[in-house]
Structure formats: structure tokens, C-alpha cells
Amino acid sequence: GAVVSQHPSRVICKSGTSVKIECRSLDFQATTMFWYRQFPKKSLMLMATSNEGSKATYEQGVEKDKFLINHASLTLSTLTVTSAHPEDSSFYICSARVPPDTQYFGPGTRLTVL
Amino acid sequence: EDQVTQSPEALRLQEGESSSLNCSYTVSGLRGLFWYRQDPGKGPEFLFTLYSAGEEKEKERLKATLTKKESFLHITAPKPEDSATYLCAVQAGSGSRLTFGEGTQLTVNP
């Protein structure tokens, strides 16, 4: 199956700082990637859809100025959490679409904001 | 609005005790139904995609089926390593987004 990596796997930062999370498709090219957030014992919540070379599409209620998404190449999408606060602490997971429809997920990034 | 409901929320089985997980959905124009397995602290692992009613897919001890209203994930003679949260998701309309259910947490005791 298709392999998706994320870096870092864990990050701890101070309130007010920005954090960048990378999502890479290792053995395929992904024109579309997705970013999800998952709270403890809850399911995945889609934050945004990232298309290579164009602006991301954000879900309702997700602040696009806080969660910056860049999909500059066919194998890399990044999520930057700007001016992070404790309420941004969560498990962030990316996925990449393999045509026609299947999404393959990365291992996730645990963000803790102190 | 697309809705996905999974049941039960949690299921405990003895090793070898077969059972089924349910995923009920309400969507406009189903394009695909997906099953994933998620271990604690990890991203979901793809299991199956089902596209049309009557379709079945199998992988080792798992078998997924699809009707017009629901999907079942049948687990035959489960082993402790099958313990995980199983997520169901649907894709509808023209977009690529997935709508996930809340998952079923499966525990298989030796």
C-alpha cells in the first residue's frame, strides 16, 4: 500500500509559538492531501483539503489564518499552527489520496502546547 | 448532511469468538465506503473500499459487506492482535472528503 509519513511525531511548544508539521507521500505523488484533527477517544475531524499548487479548502469553523496549509509539491504538504495555544493541543493526522478515492494516512503528530 | 453511525461503541470478544461491527450511513450519492483500523497513538490503516451494494471484500480474518444503508465488518476467529478501533467512513457527491463514524473499539482477550 501507499506510504505516508509525518514529521515530527511529537512536538511540545510554548504558548504563542508556531509549529510546522510535514506530511509526505513516500512512494507516490499526491495531488490531494487532507489534514485531520483527532481528540482523545473521538473520531477524525477534517480540517482542510490541500491541493497541490492551489489554496487549501478549509472546513467550516476552522481558522485558516491559524492553521496555514501549503502544498508546494506533489509529495509534500505542511500544516503550520500559528501562535499556538493550549487548546490547539491535539493529535494531527494527514492523509494523501490515491486515485480514484482511497486515502492513506500518516502516523500522526501529537502536539502539546504548554 | 452525511451521517455515519457505528455500533457498538465498544466490543469485547474472546479469542476465536466471531462477531460483526456495524456501520449505518445516510448520504446523498454514495461514492464509496471505507474501513480503517486505528491503533492507539497511530494513524488509521486502510482496510477496504466498497463501492456498491452487494459488494464484499476479504482480508485474512476480516470481511466487509455493503448494503444500501449499512456496512458490516465481520471478524472471524479473532486474535488478540485484532484489538484496535475500527473506523468506517463514507465519501459522497463529487468531492474527495471522507465523513467518519465514531468508531468501534474492539478488544480481543486471549
PDB file of C-alpha atoms in Angstrom:
ATOM      1  CA  GLY A   1       0.000   0.000   0.000  1.00  0.00           C
ATOM      2  CA  ALA A   2       0.879   3.656  -0.290  1.00  0.00           C
ATOM      3  CA  VAL A   3       3.091   5.081   2.458  1.00  0.00           C
ATOM      4  CA  VAL A   4       2.588   8.476   4.069  1.00  0.00           C
ATOM      5  CA  SER A   5       4.983   9.911   6.626  1.00  0.00           C
ATOM      6  CA  GLN A   6       4.647  12.785   9.085  1.00  0.00           C
ATOM      7  CA  HIS A   7       7.269  14.775  10.897  1.00  0.00           C
ATOM      8  CA  PRO A   8       7.616  15.354  13.761  1.00  0.00           C
ATOM      9  CA  SER A   9       5.761  12.569  15.539  1.00  0.00           C
ATOM     10  CA  ARG A  10       5.640  14.575  18.752  1.00  0.00           C
ATOM     11  CA  VAL A  11       6.168  18.244  19.480  1.00  0.00           C
ATOM     12  CA  ILE A  12       5.939  20.286  22.646  1.00  0.00           C
ATOM     13  CA  CYS A  13       5.960  24.048  22.376  1.00  0.00           C
ATOM     14  CA  LYS A  14       5.284  27.130  24.420  1.00  0.00           C
ATOM     15  CA  SER A  15       2.102  29.119  24.049  1.00  0.00           C
ATOM     16  CA  GLY A  16       2.417  31.771  21.349  1.00  0.00           C
ATOM     17  CA  THR A  17       4.937  29.964  19.186  1.00  0.00           C
ATOM     18  CA  SER A  18       4.314  28.467  15.741  1.00  0.00           C
ATOM     19  CA  VAL A  19       4.709  24.813  14.848  1.00  0.00           C
ATOM     20  CA  LYS A  20       5.116  23.269  11.399  1.00  0.00           C
ATOM     21  CA  ILE A  21       4.091  19.687  10.637  1.00  0.00           C
ATOM     22  CA  GLU A  22       5.180  17.974   7.438  1.00  0.00           C
ATOM     23  CA  CYS A  23       3.260  15.307   5.543  1.00  0.00           C
ATOM     24  CA  ARG A  24       4.982  13.373   2.769  1.00  0.00           C
ATOM     25  CA  SER A  25       3.832  10.744   0.332  1.00  0.00           C
ATOM     26  CA  LEU A  26       6.842   8.452   0.039  1.00  0.00           C
ATOM     27  CA  ASP A  27       6.132   6.200  -2.904  1.00  0.00           C
ATOM     28  CA  PHE A  28       3.522   8.044  -4.912  1.00  0.00           C
ATOM     29  CA  GLN A  29       2.537  11.520  -5.974  1.00  0.00           C
ATOM     30  CA  ALA A  30      -0.443  13.066  -4.256  1.00  0.00           C
ATOM     31  CA  THR A  31      -2.285  15.944  -5.852  1.00  0.00           C
ATOM     32  CA  THR A  32      -4.685  15.988  -2.925  1.00  0.00           C
ATOM     33  CA  MET A  33      -3.833  15.714   0.755  1.00  0.00           C
ATOM     34  CA  PHE A  34      -6.019  16.160   3.795  1.00  0.00           C
ATOM     35  CA  TRP A  35      -5.443  17.345   7.341  1.00  0.00           C
ATOM     36  CA  TYR A  36      -7.431  15.960  10.248  1.00  0.00           C
ATOM     37  CA  ARG A  37      -7.561  16.586  13.944  1.00  0.00           C
ATOM     38  CA  GLN A  38      -8.440  13.918  16.481  1.00  0.00           C
ATOM     39  CA  PHE A  39      -9.396  14.427  20.119  1.00  0.00           C
ATOM     40  CA  PRO A  40      -8.975  11.658  22.704  1.00  0.00           C
ATOM     41  CA  LYS A  41     -11.387   8.793  22.162  1.00  0.00           C
ATOM     42  CA  LYS A  42     -13.020  10.687  19.307  1.00  0.00           C
ATOM     43  CA  SER A  43     -13.096  10.204  15.585  1.00  0.00           C
ATOM     44  CA  LEU A  44     -11.256  12.168  12.932  1.00  0.00           C
ATOM     45  CA  MET A  45     -12.380  15.681  12.142  1.00  0.00           C
ATOM     46  CA  LEU A  46     -11.449  17.012   8.713  1.00  0.00           C
ATOM     47  CA  MET A  47      -9.770  20.396   8.942  1.00  0.00           C
ATOM     48  CA  ALA A  48      -8.869  21.121   5.341  1.00  0.00           C
ATOM     49  CA  THR A  49      -8.252  19.721   1.891  1.00  0.00           C
ATOM     50  CA  SER A  50      -4.925  20.580   0.344  1.00  0.00           C
ATOM     51  CA  ASN A  51      -4.459  20.596  -3.430  1.00  0.00           C
ATOM     52  CA  GLU A  52      -1.025  20.868  -4.981  1.00  0.00           C
ATOM     53  CA  GLY A  53      -0.382  24.306  -6.395  1.00  0.00           C
ATOM     54  CA  SER A  54      -3.568  25.895  -5.117  1.00  0.00           C
ATOM     55  CA  LYS A  55      -5.070  27.251  -1.925  1.00  0.00           C
ATOM     56  CA  ALA A  56      -6.379  24.826   0.646  1.00  0.00           C
ATOM     57  CA  THR A  57     -10.090  24.425   1.234  1.00  0.00           C
ATOM     58  CA  TYR A  58     -10.955  24.731   4.911  1.00  0.00           C
ATOM     59  CA  GLU A  59     -13.899  23.127   6.675  1.00  0.00           C
ATOM     60  CA  GLN A  60     -16.448  25.329   8.370  1.00  0.00           C
ATOM     61  CA  GLY A  61     -15.220  26.568  11.713  1.00  0.00           C
ATOM     62  CA  VAL A  62     -11.518  26.039  11.008  1.00  0.00           C
ATOM     63  CA  GLU A  63      -9.491  29.256  11.167  1.00  0.00           C
ATOM     64  CA  LYS A  64      -7.424  29.459   8.025  1.00  0.00           C
ATOM     65  CA  ASP A  65      -5.179  32.162   9.465  1.00  0.00           C
ATOM     66  CA  LYS A  66      -4.351  29.940  12.412  1.00  0.00           C
ATOM     67  CA  PHE A  67      -3.857  26.699  10.531  1.00  0.00           C
ATOM     68  CA  LEU A  68      -1.770  27.517   7.483  1.00  0.00           C
ATOM     69  CA  ILE A  69      -1.566  24.812   4.855  1.00  0.00           C
ATOM     70  CA  ASN A  70       0.890  24.698   1.988  1.00  0.00           C
ATOM     71  CA  HIS A  71       1.033  22.000  -0.690  1.00  0.00           C
ATOM     72  CA  ALA A  72       4.021  23.098  -2.713  1.00  0.00           C
ATOM     73  CA  SER A  73       4.887  19.791  -4.339  1.00  0.00           C
ATOM     74  CA  LEU A  74       3.256  16.515  -5.291  1.00  0.00           C
ATOM     75  CA  THR A  75       4.808  14.767  -2.303  1.00  0.00           C
ATOM     76  CA  LEU A  76       4.726  17.363   0.467  1.00  0.00           C
ATOM     77  CA  SER A  77       2.052  19.247   2.359  1.00  0.00           C
ATOM     78  CA  THR A  78       2.681  21.261   5.501  1.00  0.00           C
ATOM     79  CA  LEU A  79       0.431  22.427   8.312  1.00  0.00           C
ATOM     80  CA  THR A  80       1.603  25.358  10.391  1.00  0.00           C
ATOM     81  CA  VAL A  81      -0.184  26.074  13.640  1.00  0.00           C
ATOM     82  CA  THR A  82       0.432  29.771  14.233  1.00  0.00           C
ATOM     83  CA  SER A  83       0.524  31.352  17.687  1.00  0.00           C
ATOM     84  CA  ALA A  84      -0.359  28.041  19.262  1.00  0.00           C
ATOM     85  CA  HIS A  85      -2.339  27.936  22.493  1.00  0.00           C
ATOM     86  CA  PRO A  86      -3.117  25.058  24.866  1.00  0.00           C
ATOM     87  CA  GLU A  87      -6.487  24.485  23.206  1.00  0.00           C
ATOM     88  CA  ASP A  88      -4.625  23.648  19.986  1.00  0.00           C
ATOM     89  CA  SER A  89      -3.094  20.630  21.679  1.00  0.00           C
ATOM     90  CA  SER A  90      -4.287  17.588  19.789  1.00  0.00           C
ATOM     91  CA  PHE A  91      -3.375  14.701  17.507  1.00  0.00           C
ATOM     92  CA  TYR A  92      -2.986  15.921  13.931  1.00  0.00           C
ATOM     93  CA  ILE A  93      -3.117  13.398  11.109  1.00  0.00           C
ATOM     94  CA  CYS A  94      -2.633  13.885   7.397  1.00  0.00           C
ATOM     95  CA  SER A  95      -3.728  11.682   4.531  1.00  0.00           C
ATOM     96  CA  ALA A  96      -2.992  11.507   0.832  1.00  0.00           C
ATOM     97  CA  ARG A  97      -5.405  10.433  -1.846  1.00  0.00           C
ATOM     98  CA  VAL A  98      -4.520   7.650  -4.235  1.00  0.00           C
ATOM     99  CA  PRO A  99      -6.847   7.823  -7.230  1.00  0.00           C
ATOM    100  CA  PRO A 100      -9.609   7.236  -7.559  1.00  0.00           C
ATOM    101  CA  ASP A 101     -10.726   7.571  -3.956  1.00  0.00           C
ATOM    102  CA  THR A 102      -8.692   5.873  -1.233  1.00  0.00           C
ATOM    103  CA  GLN A 103      -6.953   7.970   1.414  1.00  0.00           C
ATOM    104  CA  TYR A 104      -3.809   6.665   3.077  1.00  0.00           C
ATOM    105  CA  PHE A 105      -2.959   8.157   6.434  1.00  0.00           C
ATOM    106  CA  GLY A 106       0.239   9.233   8.084  1.00  0.00           C
ATOM    107  CA  PRO A 107       1.196   8.128  11.595  1.00  0.00           C
ATOM    108  CA  GLY A 108       0.064  11.385  13.181  1.00  0.00           C
ATOM    109  CA  THR A 109       1.689  14.190  15.143  1.00  0.00           C
ATOM    110  CA  ARG A 110       0.994  14.745  18.824  1.00  0.00           C
ATOM    111  CA  LEU A 111       1.092  18.478  19.561  1.00  0.00           C
ATOM    112  CA  THR A 112       1.260  19.674  23.149  1.00  0.00           C
ATOM    113  CA  VAL A 113       1.149  23.422  23.808  1.00  0.00           C
ATOM    114  CA  LEU A 114       2.249  24.469  27.281  1.00  0.00           C
TER     115      LEU A 114
ATOM    116  CA  GLU B   1     -25.657  16.288   5.701  1.00  0.00           C
ATOM    117  CA  ASP B   2     -23.798  12.974   5.525  1.00  0.00           C
ATOM    118  CA  GLN B   3     -24.100  10.866   8.656  1.00  0.00           C
ATOM    119  CA  VAL B   4     -22.252   7.751   9.730  1.00  0.00           C
ATOM    120  CA  THR B   5     -23.149   5.772  12.849  1.00  0.00           C
ATOM    121  CA  GLN B   6     -21.103   2.861  14.104  1.00  0.00           C
ATOM    122  CA  SER B   7     -22.195   0.258  16.604  1.00  0.00           C
ATOM    123  CA  PRO B   8     -21.392  -0.987  19.098  1.00  0.00           C
ATOM    124  CA  GLU B   9     -19.115   1.691  20.575  1.00  0.00           C
ATOM    125  CA  ALA B  10     -17.050  -0.996  22.242  1.00  0.00           C
ATOM    126  CA  LEU B  11     -16.902  -4.757  21.873  1.00  0.00           C
ATOM    127  CA  ARG B  12     -15.055  -7.334  23.917  1.00  0.00           C
ATOM    128  CA  LEU B  13     -14.522 -10.787  22.459  1.00  0.00           C
ATOM    129  CA  GLN B  14     -12.712 -13.905  23.485  1.00  0.00           C
ATOM    130  CA  GLU B  15     -10.078 -15.156  21.111  1.00  0.00           C
ATOM    131  CA  GLY B  16     -11.840 -17.205  18.436  1.00  0.00           C
ATOM    132  CA  GLU B  17     -15.258 -15.663  19.083  1.00  0.00           C
ATOM    133  CA  SER B  18     -16.525 -14.322  15.749  1.00  0.00           C
ATOM    134  CA  SER B  19     -18.649 -11.180  15.560  1.00  0.00           C
ATOM    135  CA  SER B  20     -19.664  -8.245  13.368  1.00  0.00           C
ATOM    136  CA  LEU B  21     -19.322  -4.489  13.558  1.00  0.00           C
ATOM    137  CA  ASN B  22     -21.982  -2.265  12.028  1.00  0.00           C
ATOM    138  CA  CYS B  23     -21.736   0.997  10.096  1.00  0.00           C
ATOM    139  CA  SER B  24     -25.008   2.703   9.155  1.00  0.00           C
ATOM    140  CA  TYR B  25     -24.911   5.652   6.823  1.00  0.00           C
ATOM    141  CA  THR B  26     -27.133   8.362   5.389  1.00  0.00           C
ATOM    142  CA  VAL B  27     -25.643  10.131   2.389  1.00  0.00           C
ATOM    143  CA  SER B  28     -26.659  11.655  -0.897  1.00  0.00           C
ATOM    144  CA  GLY B  29     -24.952   9.754  -3.657  1.00  0.00           C
ATOM    145  CA  LEU B  30     -22.569   7.281  -2.049  1.00  0.00           C
ATOM    146  CA  ARG B  31     -19.307   7.056  -3.952  1.00  0.00           C
ATOM    147  CA  GLY B  32     -17.501   4.761  -1.594  1.00  0.00           C
ATOM    148  CA  LEU B  33     -17.457   3.319   1.910  1.00  0.00           C
ATOM    149  CA  PHE B  34     -14.134   2.798   3.619  1.00  0.00           C
ATOM    150  CA  TRP B  35     -12.993   0.738   6.586  1.00  0.00           C
ATOM    151  CA  TYR B  36      -9.881   1.607   8.550  1.00  0.00           C
ATOM    152  CA  ARG B  37      -8.168   0.161  11.580  1.00  0.00           C
ATOM    153  CA  GLN B  38      -6.562   2.518  14.106  1.00  0.00           C
ATOM    154  CA  ASP B  39      -4.199   1.520  16.881  1.00  0.00           C
ATOM    155  CA  PRO B  40      -3.704   3.871  19.864  1.00  0.00           C
ATOM    156  CA  GLY B  41      -1.466   6.814  19.055  1.00  0.00           C
ATOM    157  CA  LYS B  42      -1.244   5.939  15.354  1.00  0.00           C
ATOM    158  CA  GLY B  43      -2.882   6.980  12.116  1.00  0.00           C
ATOM    159  CA  PRO B  44      -5.655   4.896  10.543  1.00  0.00           C
ATOM    160  CA  GLU B  45      -4.607   1.923   8.453  1.00  0.00           C
ATOM    161  CA  PHE B  46      -6.596   1.297   5.279  1.00  0.00           C
ATOM    162  CA  LEU B  47      -8.526  -1.971   5.141  1.00  0.00           C
ATOM    163  CA  PHE B  48     -11.239  -1.910   2.464  1.00  0.00           C
ATOM    164  CA  THR B  49     -13.150   0.194  -0.014  1.00  0.00           C
ATOM    165  CA  LEU B  50     -16.674  -0.815  -1.039  1.00  0.00           C
ATOM    166  CA  TYR B  51     -18.461   0.920  -3.881  1.00  0.00           C
ATOM    167  CA  SER B  52     -21.824  -0.721  -4.458  1.00  0.00           C
ATOM    168  CA  ALA B  53     -24.488  -2.687  -2.625  1.00  0.00           C
ATOM    169  CA  GLY B  54     -23.769  -6.392  -2.618  1.00  0.00           C
ATOM    170  CA  GLU B  55     -20.030  -5.922  -2.818  1.00  0.00           C
ATOM    171  CA  GLU B  56     -17.831  -7.912  -0.441  1.00  0.00           C
ATOM    172  CA  LYS B  57     -14.105  -7.710   0.315  1.00  0.00           C
ATOM    173  CA  GLU B  58     -11.971 -10.054   2.419  1.00  0.00           C
ATOM    174  CA  LYS B  59      -8.579  -9.836   4.043  1.00  0.00           C
ATOM    175  CA  GLU B  60      -7.358 -12.519   6.412  1.00  0.00           C
ATOM    176  CA  ARG B  61      -9.917 -12.718   9.244  1.00  0.00           C
ATOM    177  CA  LEU B  62     -11.855  -9.665   8.087  1.00  0.00           C
ATOM    178  CA  LYS B  63     -14.720  -9.460   5.628  1.00  0.00           C
ATOM    179  CA  ALA B  64     -16.571  -6.277   4.729  1.00  0.00           C
ATOM    180  CA  THR B  65     -20.019  -6.181   3.145  1.00  0.00           C
ATOM    181  CA  LEU B  66     -22.189  -3.351   1.886  1.00  0.00           C
ATOM    182  CA  THR B  67     -25.926  -2.757   1.506  1.00  0.00           C
ATOM    183  CA  LYS B  68     -27.773   0.408   0.535  1.00  0.00           C
ATOM    184  CA  LYS B  69     -27.998   1.513   4.165  1.00  0.00           C
ATOM    185  CA  GLU B  70     -25.167  -0.118   6.062  1.00  0.00           C
ATOM    186  CA  SER B  71     -21.922  -1.985   6.024  1.00  0.00           C
ATOM    187  CA  PHE B  72     -20.714  -4.805   8.212  1.00  0.00           C
ATOM    188  CA  LEU B  73     -17.196  -5.751   9.163  1.00  0.00           C
ATOM    189  CA  HIS B  74     -17.202  -9.433  10.045  1.00  0.00           C
ATOM    190  CA  ILE B  75     -14.335 -10.737  12.147  1.00  0.00           C
ATOM    191  CA  THR B  76     -13.853 -14.493  12.056  1.00  0.00           C
ATOM    192  CA  ALA B  77     -11.955 -16.242  14.838  1.00  0.00           C
ATOM    193  CA  PRO B  78     -10.310 -13.028  16.057  1.00  0.00           C
ATOM    194  CA  LYS B  79      -6.910 -12.934  17.710  1.00  0.00           C
ATOM    195  CA  PRO B  80      -5.628 -10.501  20.359  1.00  0.00           C
ATOM    196  CA  GLU B  81      -3.692  -8.640  17.667  1.00  0.00           C
ATOM    197  CA  ASP B  82      -7.012  -7.703  16.060  1.00  0.00           C
ATOM    198  CA  SER B  83      -7.667  -5.424  19.035  1.00  0.00           C
ATOM    199  CA  ALA B  84      -7.984  -1.859  17.718  1.00  0.00           C
ATOM    200  CA  THR B  85     -10.524   0.812  16.889  1.00  0.00           C
ATOM    201  CA  TYR B  86     -12.261   0.170  13.594  1.00  0.00           C
ATOM    202  CA  LEU B  87     -13.408   3.257  11.712  1.00  0.00           C
ATOM    203  CA  CYS B  88     -15.958   3.477   8.946  1.00  0.00           C
ATOM    204  CA  ALA B  89     -16.057   6.439   6.549  1.00  0.00           C
ATOM    205  CA  VAL B  90     -18.159   7.439   3.565  1.00  0.00           C
ATOM    206  CA  GLN B  91     -17.439   9.515   0.524  1.00  0.00           C
ATOM    207  CA  ALA B  92     -20.358  11.121  -1.264  1.00  0.00           C
ATOM    208  CA  GLY B  93     -21.075  13.532  -4.050  1.00  0.00           C
ATOM    209  CA  SER B  94     -18.347  14.933  -6.226  1.00  0.00           C
ATOM    210  CA  GLY B  95     -15.730  15.722  -3.582  1.00  0.00           C
ATOM    211  CA  SER B  96     -12.975  13.640  -2.033  1.00  0.00           C
ATOM    212  CA  ARG B  97     -13.729  14.324   1.625  1.00  0.00           C
ATOM    213  CA  LEU B  98     -14.476  11.465   3.999  1.00  0.00           C
ATOM    214  CA  THR B  99     -17.055  11.554   6.762  1.00  0.00           C
ATOM    215  CA  PHE B 100     -16.063   9.272   9.614  1.00  0.00           C
ATOM    216  CA  GLY B 101     -18.114   7.438  12.182  1.00  0.00           C
ATOM    217  CA  GLU B 102     -17.083   7.466  15.832  1.00  0.00           C
ATOM    218  CA  GLY B 103     -15.540   4.023  15.596  1.00  0.00           C
ATOM    219  CA  THR B 104     -15.883   0.684  17.365  1.00  0.00           C
ATOM    220  CA  GLN B 105     -13.217  -0.152  19.918  1.00  0.00           C
ATOM    221  CA  LEU B 106     -12.573  -3.885  19.689  1.00  0.00           C
ATOM    222  CA  THR B 107     -10.768  -5.820  22.416  1.00  0.00           C
ATOM    223  CA  VAL B 108      -9.936  -9.475  21.895  1.00  0.00           C
ATOM    224  CA  ASN B 109      -8.921 -11.305  25.032  1.00  0.00           C
ATOM    225  CA  PRO B 110      -6.631 -14.339  24.863  1.00  0.00           C
TER     226      PRO B 110
END
